[in-house]
Short mmCIF file of N, CA and C and ligand atoms in Angstrom, two decimals:
data_model
loop_
_atom_site.label_atom_id
_atom_site.label_comp_id
_atom_site.label_asym_id
_atom_site.label_seq_id
_atom_site.Cartn_x
_atom_site.Cartn_y
_atom_site.Cartn_z
N MET A 1 -41.86 -30.99 26.24
CA MET A 1 -42.44 -32.32 26.51
C MET A 1 -42.44 -33.12 25.20
N ASN A 2 -41.76 -34.23 25.22
CA ASN A 2 -41.69 -35.05 24.01
C ASN A 2 -42.28 -36.40 24.31
N ASP A 3 -43.52 -36.61 23.92
CA ASP A 3 -44.12 -37.89 24.25
C ASP A 3 -44.65 -38.58 23.00
N LYS A 4 -43.92 -38.39 21.89
CA LYS A 4 -44.34 -39.05 20.65
C LYS A 4 -43.79 -40.47 20.60
N ILE A 5 -44.40 -41.26 19.72
CA ILE A 5 -43.91 -42.64 19.51
C ILE A 5 -43.91 -42.91 18.01
N ILE A 6 -42.86 -43.57 17.54
CA ILE A 6 -42.83 -44.05 16.16
C ILE A 6 -42.90 -45.58 16.22
N ALA A 7 -43.92 -46.16 15.62
CA ALA A 7 -44.05 -47.62 15.61
C ALA A 7 -43.77 -48.13 14.20
N ILE A 8 -42.79 -49.01 14.09
CA ILE A 8 -42.43 -49.58 12.78
C ILE A 8 -42.73 -51.07 12.77
N THR A 9 -43.42 -51.50 11.74
CA THR A 9 -43.72 -52.92 11.58
C THR A 9 -43.21 -53.37 10.23
N ALA A 10 -42.69 -54.57 10.20
CA ALA A 10 -42.28 -55.12 8.91
C ALA A 10 -42.17 -56.62 9.05
N PRO A 11 -42.55 -57.33 8.01
CA PRO A 11 -42.37 -58.78 8.05
C PRO A 11 -40.89 -59.11 8.24
N SER A 12 -40.65 -60.22 8.95
CA SER A 12 -39.30 -60.71 9.13
C SER A 12 -38.66 -60.89 7.75
N GLY A 13 -37.48 -60.32 7.53
CA GLY A 13 -36.81 -60.49 6.25
C GLY A 13 -37.07 -59.36 5.27
N SER A 14 -37.80 -58.34 5.70
CA SER A 14 -38.10 -57.24 4.78
C SER A 14 -36.98 -56.22 4.73
N GLY A 15 -35.97 -56.43 5.55
CA GLY A 15 -34.85 -55.49 5.55
C GLY A 15 -35.01 -54.43 6.62
N LYS A 16 -35.94 -54.67 7.53
CA LYS A 16 -36.24 -53.67 8.55
C LYS A 16 -35.05 -53.34 9.43
N THR A 17 -34.28 -54.36 9.84
CA THR A 17 -33.19 -54.11 10.77
C THR A 17 -32.20 -53.09 10.19
N THR A 18 -31.85 -53.26 8.92
CA THR A 18 -30.92 -52.33 8.28
C THR A 18 -31.54 -50.93 8.21
N LEU A 19 -32.82 -50.88 7.81
CA LEU A 19 -33.48 -49.58 7.70
C LEU A 19 -33.55 -48.88 9.06
N VAL A 20 -33.87 -49.65 10.08
CA VAL A 20 -33.99 -49.07 11.42
C VAL A 20 -32.63 -48.54 11.89
N LYS A 21 -31.56 -49.29 11.61
CA LYS A 21 -30.20 -48.85 11.99
C LYS A 21 -29.88 -47.52 11.32
N ARG A 22 -30.22 -47.44 10.02
CA ARG A 22 -29.91 -46.22 9.27
C ARG A 22 -30.75 -45.04 9.79
N LEU A 23 -31.99 -45.34 10.10
CA LEU A 23 -32.88 -44.30 10.61
C LEU A 23 -32.35 -43.76 11.94
N LEU A 24 -31.93 -44.66 12.82
CA LEU A 24 -31.43 -44.24 14.13
C LEU A 24 -30.15 -43.41 13.97
N ALA A 25 -29.32 -43.80 12.99
CA ALA A 25 -28.08 -43.05 12.78
C ALA A 25 -28.37 -41.64 12.26
N ALA A 26 -29.44 -41.54 11.45
CA ALA A 26 -29.76 -40.23 10.85
C ALA A 26 -30.54 -39.32 11.79
N CYS A 27 -31.21 -39.88 12.77
CA CYS A 27 -32.07 -39.09 13.66
C CYS A 27 -31.69 -39.31 15.12
N PRO A 28 -30.76 -38.51 15.64
CA PRO A 28 -30.33 -38.70 17.03
C PRO A 28 -31.44 -38.45 18.05
N GLN A 29 -32.54 -37.82 17.62
CA GLN A 29 -33.65 -37.59 18.56
C GLN A 29 -34.41 -38.88 18.84
N LEU A 30 -34.15 -39.91 18.01
CA LEU A 30 -34.85 -41.18 18.20
C LEU A 30 -34.05 -42.10 19.11
N SER A 31 -34.75 -42.93 19.85
CA SER A 31 -34.06 -43.95 20.64
C SER A 31 -34.81 -45.27 20.49
N PHE A 32 -34.06 -46.33 20.23
CA PHE A 32 -34.67 -47.63 20.00
C PHE A 32 -35.30 -48.15 21.29
N SER A 33 -36.56 -48.49 21.22
CA SER A 33 -37.25 -49.04 22.38
C SER A 33 -36.98 -50.55 22.44
N VAL A 34 -36.27 -50.96 23.47
CA VAL A 34 -35.89 -52.36 23.61
C VAL A 34 -37.08 -53.15 24.16
N SER A 35 -37.53 -54.12 23.39
CA SER A 35 -38.67 -54.94 23.81
C SER A 35 -38.22 -56.06 24.74
N ALA A 36 -39.18 -56.59 25.46
CA ALA A 36 -38.94 -57.82 26.22
C ALA A 36 -39.36 -58.99 25.35
N CYS A 37 -38.67 -60.12 25.44
CA CYS A 37 -39.12 -61.30 24.71
C CYS A 37 -38.64 -62.58 25.38
N THR A 38 -39.23 -63.70 24.96
CA THR A 38 -38.86 -64.99 25.56
C THR A 38 -38.11 -65.89 24.58
N ARG A 39 -37.79 -65.38 23.37
CA ARG A 39 -37.04 -66.28 22.48
C ARG A 39 -35.56 -66.29 22.88
N THR A 40 -34.84 -67.29 22.35
CA THR A 40 -33.42 -67.42 22.65
C THR A 40 -32.65 -66.34 21.91
N PRO A 41 -31.65 -65.72 22.55
CA PRO A 41 -30.85 -64.71 21.84
C PRO A 41 -30.13 -65.32 20.64
N ARG A 42 -30.08 -64.57 19.52
CA ARG A 42 -29.26 -65.02 18.39
C ARG A 42 -27.81 -64.65 18.68
N ILE A 43 -26.90 -65.28 17.95
CA ILE A 43 -25.47 -64.99 18.17
C ILE A 43 -25.26 -63.49 17.96
N GLY A 44 -24.60 -62.88 18.89
CA GLY A 44 -24.29 -61.45 18.77
C GLY A 44 -25.32 -60.56 19.44
N GLU A 45 -26.48 -61.07 19.75
CA GLU A 45 -27.51 -60.24 20.41
C GLU A 45 -27.16 -60.03 21.88
N ILE A 46 -27.44 -58.83 22.34
CA ILE A 46 -27.05 -58.49 23.71
C ILE A 46 -28.30 -58.17 24.53
N ASN A 47 -28.37 -58.76 25.72
CA ASN A 47 -29.48 -58.51 26.62
C ASN A 47 -29.48 -57.03 27.03
N GLY A 48 -30.63 -56.36 26.86
CA GLY A 48 -30.72 -54.95 27.23
C GLY A 48 -30.44 -54.03 26.06
N LYS A 49 -29.89 -54.59 24.97
CA LYS A 49 -29.61 -53.76 23.80
C LYS A 49 -30.54 -54.17 22.65
N ASP A 50 -30.56 -55.47 22.35
CA ASP A 50 -31.45 -55.97 21.29
C ASP A 50 -32.83 -56.28 21.86
N TYR A 51 -32.85 -56.97 22.95
CA TYR A 51 -34.07 -57.30 23.69
C TYR A 51 -33.71 -57.41 25.16
N TYR A 52 -34.75 -57.35 26.00
CA TYR A 52 -34.60 -57.85 27.36
C TYR A 52 -35.08 -59.29 27.30
N PHE A 53 -34.16 -60.22 27.43
CA PHE A 53 -34.52 -61.64 27.29
C PHE A 53 -35.00 -62.18 28.64
N TYR A 54 -36.21 -62.72 28.63
CA TYR A 54 -36.81 -63.25 29.86
C TYR A 54 -37.19 -64.71 29.68
N SER A 55 -37.26 -65.42 30.80
CA SER A 55 -37.85 -66.77 30.77
C SER A 55 -39.36 -66.58 30.63
N PRO A 56 -40.07 -67.60 30.13
CA PRO A 56 -41.53 -67.49 30.04
C PRO A 56 -42.16 -67.16 31.40
N GLU A 57 -41.60 -67.71 32.47
CA GLU A 57 -42.16 -67.46 33.81
C GLU A 57 -42.00 -65.99 34.20
N ALA A 58 -40.81 -65.45 33.96
CA ALA A 58 -40.56 -64.05 34.32
C ALA A 58 -41.43 -63.13 33.47
N PHE A 59 -41.64 -63.51 32.20
CA PHE A 59 -42.47 -62.69 31.31
C PHE A 59 -43.91 -62.68 31.84
N GLN A 60 -44.41 -63.87 32.23
CA GLN A 60 -45.77 -63.97 32.78
C GLN A 60 -45.92 -63.09 34.01
N GLU A 61 -44.88 -63.05 34.81
CA GLU A 61 -44.90 -62.24 36.02
C GLU A 61 -45.04 -60.75 35.65
N LEU A 62 -44.33 -60.34 34.61
CA LEU A 62 -44.43 -58.94 34.16
C LEU A 62 -45.84 -58.63 33.65
N ILE A 63 -46.45 -59.61 32.97
CA ILE A 63 -47.83 -59.42 32.50
C ILE A 63 -48.73 -59.18 33.72
N LYS A 64 -48.55 -60.00 34.74
CA LYS A 64 -49.37 -59.88 35.96
C LYS A 64 -49.20 -58.52 36.60
N GLN A 65 -47.97 -58.01 36.54
CA GLN A 65 -47.69 -56.71 37.17
C GLN A 65 -48.14 -55.54 36.30
N ASP A 66 -48.75 -55.83 35.15
CA ASP A 66 -49.22 -54.79 34.24
C ASP A 66 -48.06 -53.91 33.75
N ALA A 67 -46.93 -54.56 33.49
CA ALA A 67 -45.73 -53.81 33.11
C ALA A 67 -45.69 -53.45 31.62
N PHE A 68 -46.60 -54.04 30.83
CA PHE A 68 -46.54 -53.85 29.38
C PHE A 68 -47.59 -52.87 28.85
N ILE A 69 -47.21 -52.09 27.85
CA ILE A 69 -48.16 -51.31 27.05
C ILE A 69 -48.95 -52.31 26.20
N GLU A 70 -48.22 -53.25 25.62
CA GLU A 70 -48.83 -54.32 24.84
C GLU A 70 -47.89 -55.50 24.88
N TRP A 71 -48.42 -56.68 24.73
CA TRP A 71 -47.59 -57.87 24.57
C TRP A 71 -48.33 -58.82 23.66
N GLU A 72 -47.59 -59.76 23.09
CA GLU A 72 -48.15 -60.61 22.04
C GLU A 72 -47.38 -61.91 21.99
N MET A 73 -48.08 -63.01 21.71
CA MET A 73 -47.35 -64.23 21.37
C MET A 73 -47.14 -64.15 19.86
N VAL A 74 -45.98 -63.65 19.46
CA VAL A 74 -45.74 -63.36 18.04
C VAL A 74 -45.53 -64.66 17.25
N TYR A 75 -44.74 -65.57 17.80
CA TYR A 75 -44.54 -66.90 17.21
C TYR A 75 -44.90 -67.92 18.27
N THR A 76 -45.17 -69.14 17.83
CA THR A 76 -45.61 -70.19 18.75
C THR A 76 -44.76 -70.22 20.02
N GLY A 77 -45.39 -69.96 21.13
CA GLY A 77 -44.69 -70.04 22.42
C GLY A 77 -43.69 -68.92 22.69
N LYS A 78 -43.59 -67.96 21.75
CA LYS A 78 -42.60 -66.89 21.92
C LYS A 78 -43.31 -65.56 22.15
N TYR A 79 -43.06 -65.00 23.34
CA TYR A 79 -43.74 -63.76 23.72
C TYR A 79 -42.84 -62.55 23.48
N TYR A 80 -43.46 -61.46 23.07
CA TYR A 80 -42.75 -60.20 22.87
C TYR A 80 -43.63 -59.10 23.46
N GLY A 81 -43.01 -58.09 24.07
CA GLY A 81 -43.84 -57.02 24.62
C GLY A 81 -43.07 -55.73 24.81
N THR A 82 -43.83 -54.62 24.80
CA THR A 82 -43.26 -53.30 25.01
C THR A 82 -43.49 -52.88 26.46
N LEU A 83 -42.40 -52.66 27.16
CA LEU A 83 -42.50 -52.30 28.58
C LEU A 83 -42.82 -50.81 28.74
N LYS A 84 -43.76 -50.52 29.64
CA LYS A 84 -44.09 -49.12 29.93
C LYS A 84 -42.83 -48.38 30.39
N SER A 85 -42.02 -49.06 31.21
CA SER A 85 -40.82 -48.44 31.77
C SER A 85 -39.83 -48.05 30.68
N GLU A 86 -39.84 -48.81 29.57
CA GLU A 86 -38.89 -48.53 28.48
C GLU A 86 -39.28 -47.24 27.76
N LEU A 87 -40.58 -47.07 27.47
CA LEU A 87 -41.01 -45.83 26.81
C LEU A 87 -40.71 -44.64 27.73
N GLN A 88 -41.01 -44.81 29.02
CA GLN A 88 -40.80 -43.70 29.97
C GLN A 88 -39.32 -43.34 30.06
N ARG A 89 -38.48 -44.36 30.05
CA ARG A 89 -37.03 -44.12 30.11
C ARG A 89 -36.59 -43.22 28.95
N ILE A 90 -37.16 -43.48 27.77
CA ILE A 90 -36.77 -42.72 26.58
C ILE A 90 -37.36 -41.31 26.61
N TRP A 91 -38.63 -41.21 26.99
CA TRP A 91 -39.22 -39.87 27.11
C TRP A 91 -38.47 -39.02 28.13
N ASP A 92 -38.03 -39.67 29.22
CA ASP A 92 -37.29 -38.94 30.26
C ASP A 92 -35.97 -38.38 29.72
N GLU A 93 -35.47 -39.00 28.65
CA GLU A 93 -34.24 -38.49 28.02
C GLU A 93 -34.57 -37.44 26.96
N ASN A 94 -35.87 -37.06 26.90
CA ASN A 94 -36.34 -36.11 25.89
C ASN A 94 -36.15 -36.61 24.47
N LYS A 95 -36.29 -37.90 24.31
CA LYS A 95 -36.18 -38.51 22.98
C LYS A 95 -37.48 -39.17 22.61
N THR A 96 -37.55 -39.61 21.35
CA THR A 96 -38.76 -40.28 20.86
C THR A 96 -38.47 -41.77 20.69
N PRO A 97 -39.27 -42.63 21.33
CA PRO A 97 -39.03 -44.06 21.16
C PRO A 97 -39.40 -44.55 19.77
N LEU A 98 -38.51 -45.39 19.24
CA LEU A 98 -38.79 -46.08 17.99
C LEU A 98 -39.11 -47.52 18.37
N VAL A 99 -40.35 -47.88 18.18
CA VAL A 99 -40.81 -49.21 18.61
C VAL A 99 -40.89 -50.11 17.39
N ASP A 100 -40.13 -51.20 17.44
CA ASP A 100 -40.08 -52.14 16.32
C ASP A 100 -40.93 -53.33 16.73
N ILE A 101 -42.06 -53.51 16.08
CA ILE A 101 -43.11 -54.31 16.68
C ILE A 101 -43.94 -55.01 15.60
N ASP A 102 -44.69 -56.04 15.94
CA ASP A 102 -45.50 -56.70 14.92
C ASP A 102 -46.80 -55.90 14.67
N VAL A 103 -47.57 -56.33 13.68
CA VAL A 103 -48.75 -55.57 13.26
C VAL A 103 -49.70 -55.30 14.43
N LYS A 104 -50.03 -56.37 15.16
CA LYS A 104 -51.03 -56.20 16.22
C LYS A 104 -50.52 -55.26 17.30
N GLY A 105 -49.23 -55.40 17.63
CA GLY A 105 -48.63 -54.53 18.64
C GLY A 105 -48.66 -53.09 18.19
N ALA A 106 -48.32 -52.85 16.93
CA ALA A 106 -48.30 -51.47 16.42
C ALA A 106 -49.69 -50.87 16.46
N LEU A 107 -50.69 -51.65 16.06
CA LEU A 107 -52.05 -51.12 16.06
C LEU A 107 -52.54 -50.90 17.49
N ALA A 108 -52.11 -51.76 18.42
CA ALA A 108 -52.50 -51.60 19.83
C ALA A 108 -51.90 -50.31 20.40
N ILE A 109 -50.65 -50.04 20.06
CA ILE A 109 -50.01 -48.82 20.56
C ILE A 109 -50.67 -47.59 19.94
N HIS A 110 -50.98 -47.69 18.64
CA HIS A 110 -51.63 -46.58 17.96
C HIS A 110 -52.97 -46.27 18.60
N GLU A 111 -53.67 -47.32 19.01
CA GLU A 111 -54.98 -47.13 19.63
C GLU A 111 -54.85 -46.45 20.99
N GLN A 112 -53.78 -46.80 21.72
CA GLN A 112 -53.60 -46.21 23.06
C GLN A 112 -53.05 -44.79 23.01
N TYR A 113 -52.33 -44.49 21.92
CA TYR A 113 -51.75 -43.14 21.78
C TYR A 113 -52.15 -42.55 20.44
N PRO A 114 -53.47 -42.36 20.19
CA PRO A 114 -53.89 -41.95 18.85
C PRO A 114 -53.34 -40.60 18.41
N ASN A 115 -53.02 -39.74 19.38
CA ASN A 115 -52.62 -38.38 19.00
C ASN A 115 -51.13 -38.16 18.99
N ASN A 116 -50.37 -39.13 19.43
CA ASN A 116 -48.93 -38.89 19.47
C ASN A 116 -48.12 -40.07 18.96
N CYS A 117 -48.71 -40.82 18.02
CA CYS A 117 -48.00 -41.99 17.49
C CYS A 117 -48.19 -42.04 15.98
N ILE A 118 -47.11 -42.31 15.25
CA ILE A 118 -47.32 -42.67 13.84
C ILE A 118 -46.84 -44.10 13.62
N SER A 119 -47.56 -44.77 12.74
CA SER A 119 -47.22 -46.16 12.45
C SER A 119 -46.74 -46.26 11.00
N ILE A 120 -45.67 -47.02 10.83
CA ILE A 120 -45.07 -47.17 9.49
C ILE A 120 -44.94 -48.66 9.19
N PHE A 121 -45.39 -49.06 8.01
CA PHE A 121 -45.30 -50.46 7.60
C PHE A 121 -44.23 -50.58 6.53
N ILE A 122 -43.26 -51.45 6.76
CA ILE A 122 -42.21 -51.67 5.75
C ILE A 122 -42.51 -52.97 5.02
N GLU A 123 -42.56 -52.85 3.71
CA GLU A 123 -42.98 -53.99 2.90
C GLU A 123 -41.81 -54.47 2.04
N ALA A 124 -41.65 -55.79 1.95
CA ALA A 124 -40.68 -56.34 0.99
C ALA A 124 -41.34 -56.27 -0.38
N PRO A 125 -40.54 -56.22 -1.48
CA PRO A 125 -41.15 -56.10 -2.81
C PRO A 125 -42.09 -57.27 -3.14
N SER A 126 -41.81 -58.47 -2.62
CA SER A 126 -42.69 -59.61 -2.89
C SER A 126 -42.44 -60.70 -1.86
N ILE A 127 -43.37 -61.65 -1.78
CA ILE A 127 -43.23 -62.76 -0.83
C ILE A 127 -42.04 -63.65 -1.23
N ASP A 128 -41.83 -63.83 -2.55
CA ASP A 128 -40.69 -64.62 -3.02
C ASP A 128 -39.37 -64.01 -2.57
N GLU A 129 -39.31 -62.69 -2.72
CA GLU A 129 -38.10 -61.96 -2.33
C GLU A 129 -37.87 -62.10 -0.82
N LEU A 130 -38.98 -62.02 -0.09
CA LEU A 130 -38.90 -62.15 1.36
C LEU A 130 -38.34 -63.52 1.77
N ARG A 131 -38.84 -64.56 1.12
CA ARG A 131 -38.38 -65.93 1.43
C ARG A 131 -36.88 -66.05 1.11
N LYS A 132 -36.49 -65.45 -0.02
CA LYS A 132 -35.08 -65.48 -0.43
C LYS A 132 -34.20 -64.79 0.62
N ARG A 133 -34.67 -63.62 1.08
CA ARG A 133 -33.87 -62.87 2.05
C ARG A 133 -33.75 -63.63 3.37
N LEU A 134 -34.84 -64.27 3.76
CA LEU A 134 -34.82 -65.04 5.02
C LEU A 134 -33.85 -66.20 4.92
N ALA A 135 -33.86 -66.89 3.76
CA ALA A 135 -32.97 -68.03 3.57
C ALA A 135 -31.52 -67.55 3.56
N ALA A 136 -31.27 -66.43 2.89
CA ALA A 136 -29.91 -65.90 2.77
C ALA A 136 -29.35 -65.49 4.12
N ARG A 137 -30.25 -65.09 5.03
CA ARG A 137 -29.81 -64.63 6.34
C ARG A 137 -29.16 -65.77 7.13
N GLY A 138 -29.65 -66.99 6.87
CA GLY A 138 -29.02 -68.17 7.49
C GLY A 138 -29.25 -68.32 8.98
N THR A 139 -30.18 -67.55 9.55
CA THR A 139 -30.39 -67.67 11.00
C THR A 139 -31.61 -68.52 11.34
N GLU A 140 -32.41 -68.86 10.32
CA GLU A 140 -33.67 -69.55 10.60
C GLU A 140 -33.66 -70.96 10.02
N THR A 141 -34.39 -71.87 10.68
CA THR A 141 -34.58 -73.21 10.13
C THR A 141 -35.64 -73.10 9.03
N LEU A 142 -35.79 -74.18 8.24
CA LEU A 142 -36.81 -74.16 7.17
C LEU A 142 -38.20 -73.91 7.75
N ASN A 143 -38.48 -74.58 8.88
CA ASN A 143 -39.79 -74.39 9.52
C ASN A 143 -40.01 -72.96 9.94
N SER A 144 -38.97 -72.40 10.53
CA SER A 144 -39.06 -71.03 11.01
C SER A 144 -39.25 -70.07 9.82
N ILE A 145 -38.58 -70.35 8.70
CA ILE A 145 -38.75 -69.50 7.51
C ILE A 145 -40.20 -69.54 7.07
N GLU A 146 -40.77 -70.76 7.00
CA GLU A 146 -42.16 -70.87 6.54
C GLU A 146 -43.13 -70.20 7.52
N GLU A 147 -42.84 -70.33 8.82
CA GLU A 147 -43.73 -69.67 9.79
C GLU A 147 -43.66 -68.15 9.61
N ARG A 148 -42.47 -67.65 9.35
CA ARG A 148 -42.29 -66.21 9.17
C ARG A 148 -42.94 -65.74 7.87
N VAL A 149 -42.86 -66.56 6.81
CA VAL A 149 -43.49 -66.19 5.53
C VAL A 149 -45.02 -66.17 5.70
N THR A 150 -45.55 -67.16 6.40
CA THR A 150 -46.99 -67.21 6.63
C THR A 150 -47.44 -65.97 7.40
N LYS A 151 -46.66 -65.62 8.42
CA LYS A 151 -47.01 -64.43 9.21
C LYS A 151 -46.92 -63.17 8.35
N ALA A 152 -45.89 -63.12 7.48
CA ALA A 152 -45.73 -61.94 6.62
C ALA A 152 -46.93 -61.76 5.71
N LYS A 153 -47.44 -62.87 5.17
CA LYS A 153 -48.61 -62.79 4.27
C LYS A 153 -49.81 -62.23 5.03
N GLU A 154 -49.95 -62.71 6.28
CA GLU A 154 -51.07 -62.25 7.09
C GLU A 154 -50.90 -60.77 7.42
N GLU A 155 -49.66 -60.40 7.77
CA GLU A 155 -49.41 -59.01 8.17
C GLU A 155 -49.67 -58.04 7.02
N LEU A 156 -49.34 -58.50 5.82
CA LEU A 156 -49.51 -57.66 4.63
C LEU A 156 -50.96 -57.18 4.49
N THR A 157 -51.89 -57.99 4.92
CA THR A 157 -53.31 -57.62 4.78
C THR A 157 -53.67 -56.45 5.70
N TYR A 158 -52.79 -56.14 6.66
CA TYR A 158 -53.06 -55.02 7.58
C TYR A 158 -52.36 -53.73 7.16
N ALA A 159 -51.56 -53.80 6.10
CA ALA A 159 -50.70 -52.66 5.76
C ALA A 159 -51.49 -51.36 5.62
N THR A 160 -52.68 -51.44 5.07
CA THR A 160 -53.45 -50.21 4.81
C THR A 160 -53.95 -49.56 6.10
N HIS A 161 -53.85 -50.26 7.25
CA HIS A 161 -54.25 -49.64 8.52
C HIS A 161 -53.17 -48.71 9.05
N PHE A 162 -52.01 -48.72 8.41
CA PHE A 162 -50.89 -47.92 8.91
C PHE A 162 -50.90 -46.51 8.32
N ASP A 163 -50.27 -45.58 9.03
CA ASP A 163 -50.21 -44.19 8.54
C ASP A 163 -49.36 -44.10 7.28
N HIS A 164 -48.30 -44.89 7.21
CA HIS A 164 -47.38 -44.84 6.06
C HIS A 164 -46.96 -46.26 5.67
N ILE A 165 -46.76 -46.44 4.36
CA ILE A 165 -46.19 -47.71 3.88
C ILE A 165 -44.91 -47.38 3.11
N VAL A 166 -43.83 -48.08 3.44
CA VAL A 166 -42.57 -47.89 2.71
C VAL A 166 -42.20 -49.23 2.08
N ILE A 167 -42.05 -49.25 0.75
CA ILE A 167 -41.65 -50.51 0.09
C ILE A 167 -40.13 -50.55 -0.03
N ASN A 168 -39.55 -51.59 0.57
CA ASN A 168 -38.09 -51.69 0.56
C ASN A 168 -37.60 -52.49 -0.64
N GLU A 169 -37.68 -51.85 -1.81
CA GLU A 169 -37.16 -52.49 -3.03
C GLU A 169 -35.71 -52.05 -3.20
N ASN A 170 -35.52 -50.74 -3.02
CA ASN A 170 -34.18 -50.19 -3.10
C ASN A 170 -33.85 -49.57 -1.75
N LEU A 171 -32.75 -50.04 -1.16
CA LEU A 171 -32.43 -49.65 0.22
C LEU A 171 -32.26 -48.14 0.39
N GLU A 172 -31.57 -47.51 -0.59
CA GLU A 172 -31.32 -46.06 -0.46
C GLU A 172 -32.64 -45.28 -0.50
N THR A 173 -33.48 -45.64 -1.47
CA THR A 173 -34.77 -44.94 -1.63
C THR A 173 -35.62 -45.14 -0.38
N ALA A 174 -35.67 -46.39 0.10
CA ALA A 174 -36.51 -46.68 1.26
C ALA A 174 -35.98 -45.95 2.50
N THR A 175 -34.65 -45.90 2.64
CA THR A 175 -34.07 -45.20 3.80
C THR A 175 -34.46 -43.73 3.78
N ASN A 176 -34.32 -43.10 2.60
CA ASN A 176 -34.64 -41.67 2.52
C ASN A 176 -36.12 -41.41 2.78
N GLU A 177 -36.95 -42.30 2.25
CA GLU A 177 -38.38 -42.15 2.47
C GLU A 177 -38.71 -42.21 3.97
N LEU A 178 -38.08 -43.18 4.61
CA LEU A 178 -38.33 -43.39 6.04
C LEU A 178 -37.85 -42.18 6.85
N ILE A 179 -36.65 -41.69 6.53
CA ILE A 179 -36.12 -40.53 7.27
C ILE A 179 -37.03 -39.32 7.07
N ASN A 180 -37.52 -39.12 5.84
CA ASN A 180 -38.41 -37.98 5.59
C ASN A 180 -39.69 -38.07 6.40
N ILE A 181 -40.26 -39.26 6.45
CA ILE A 181 -41.50 -39.45 7.22
C ILE A 181 -41.26 -39.10 8.69
N VAL A 182 -40.17 -39.67 9.24
CA VAL A 182 -39.93 -39.50 10.67
C VAL A 182 -39.56 -38.05 10.99
N MET A 183 -38.68 -37.45 10.18
CA MET A 183 -38.29 -36.06 10.45
C MET A 183 -39.49 -35.13 10.29
N GLY A 184 -40.34 -35.45 9.36
CA GLY A 184 -41.55 -34.64 9.17
C GLY A 184 -42.45 -34.70 10.40
N TYR A 185 -42.36 -35.78 11.13
CA TYR A 185 -43.22 -35.95 12.29
C TYR A 185 -42.59 -35.38 13.57
N ILE A 186 -41.30 -35.71 13.77
CA ILE A 186 -40.71 -35.25 15.05
C ILE A 186 -40.01 -33.90 14.91
N GLY A 187 -39.78 -33.47 13.67
CA GLY A 187 -39.22 -32.14 13.41
C GLY A 187 -37.75 -32.02 13.76
P1 5GP B 201 -37.40 -61.37 15.92
O1 5GP B 201 -37.63 -62.68 16.62
O2 5GP B 201 -37.09 -61.58 14.45
O3 5GP B 201 -36.43 -60.47 16.63
O4 5GP B 201 -38.77 -60.57 15.97
C1 5GP B 201 -39.94 -61.17 15.64
C2 5GP B 201 -41.09 -60.21 15.58
O5 5GP B 201 -41.44 -59.73 16.89
C3 5GP B 201 -40.88 -58.98 14.72
O6 5GP B 201 -41.96 -58.89 13.81
C4 5GP B 201 -40.92 -57.86 15.71
O7 5GP B 201 -41.44 -56.69 15.14
C5 5GP B 201 -41.84 -58.39 16.77
N1 5GP B 201 -41.65 -57.69 18.03
C6 5GP B 201 -40.49 -57.28 18.57
N2 5GP B 201 -40.72 -56.65 19.73
C7 5GP B 201 -42.06 -56.65 19.93
C8 5GP B 201 -42.91 -56.14 20.95
O8 5GP B 201 -42.48 -55.53 21.92
N3 5GP B 201 -44.24 -56.36 20.81
C9 5GP B 201 -44.76 -57.02 19.75
N4 5GP B 201 -46.08 -57.15 19.70
N5 5GP B 201 -43.99 -57.50 18.75
C10 5GP B 201 -42.65 -57.32 18.85
#
């Protein structure tokens, strides 16, 4: 019976996507838990692989049906949530879901699964570095960058509530640290 969960949180621009890709490649026992969301897909994003993209109305309907473990309005008017069916799908494959989620979502999942969940916070070396990385990514407007930086500052204040903190200053070091934490937990 494999019913563990790994919850990873990181401010937008902290390098989480790369770290998560590397972690998934190194640990075949893990499976990425695809969240539902209402934001517009970015170029290259695939429905069912990166997110399940829903209209706000369809998302509200899922809330009504109690389909989520947790859901959150992460950015203004943009909903994100972890579907119960998604975690079950992964457990049924005898794998461990890797949930990539914001601070509140991670803490909510940890609260619901206190004995079988670890939470990991990925931190950028500094807010300046974070802003630089977001700008370099070229996918966000100036407003969106500032909203993400503001959220990152707020999220940082919750870092100590997490089981582990990984600072992504050097990608190789952070990747190894992350793999060690996860392998130590799922064996
Ligand atoms: P992005 O729009 O850059 O893909 O993601 C924005 C934020 O939404 C990230 O911080 C990500 O962790 C968070 N997020 C993604 N999926 C979920 C989810 O299912 N629940 C919650 N609460 N946050 C999520």
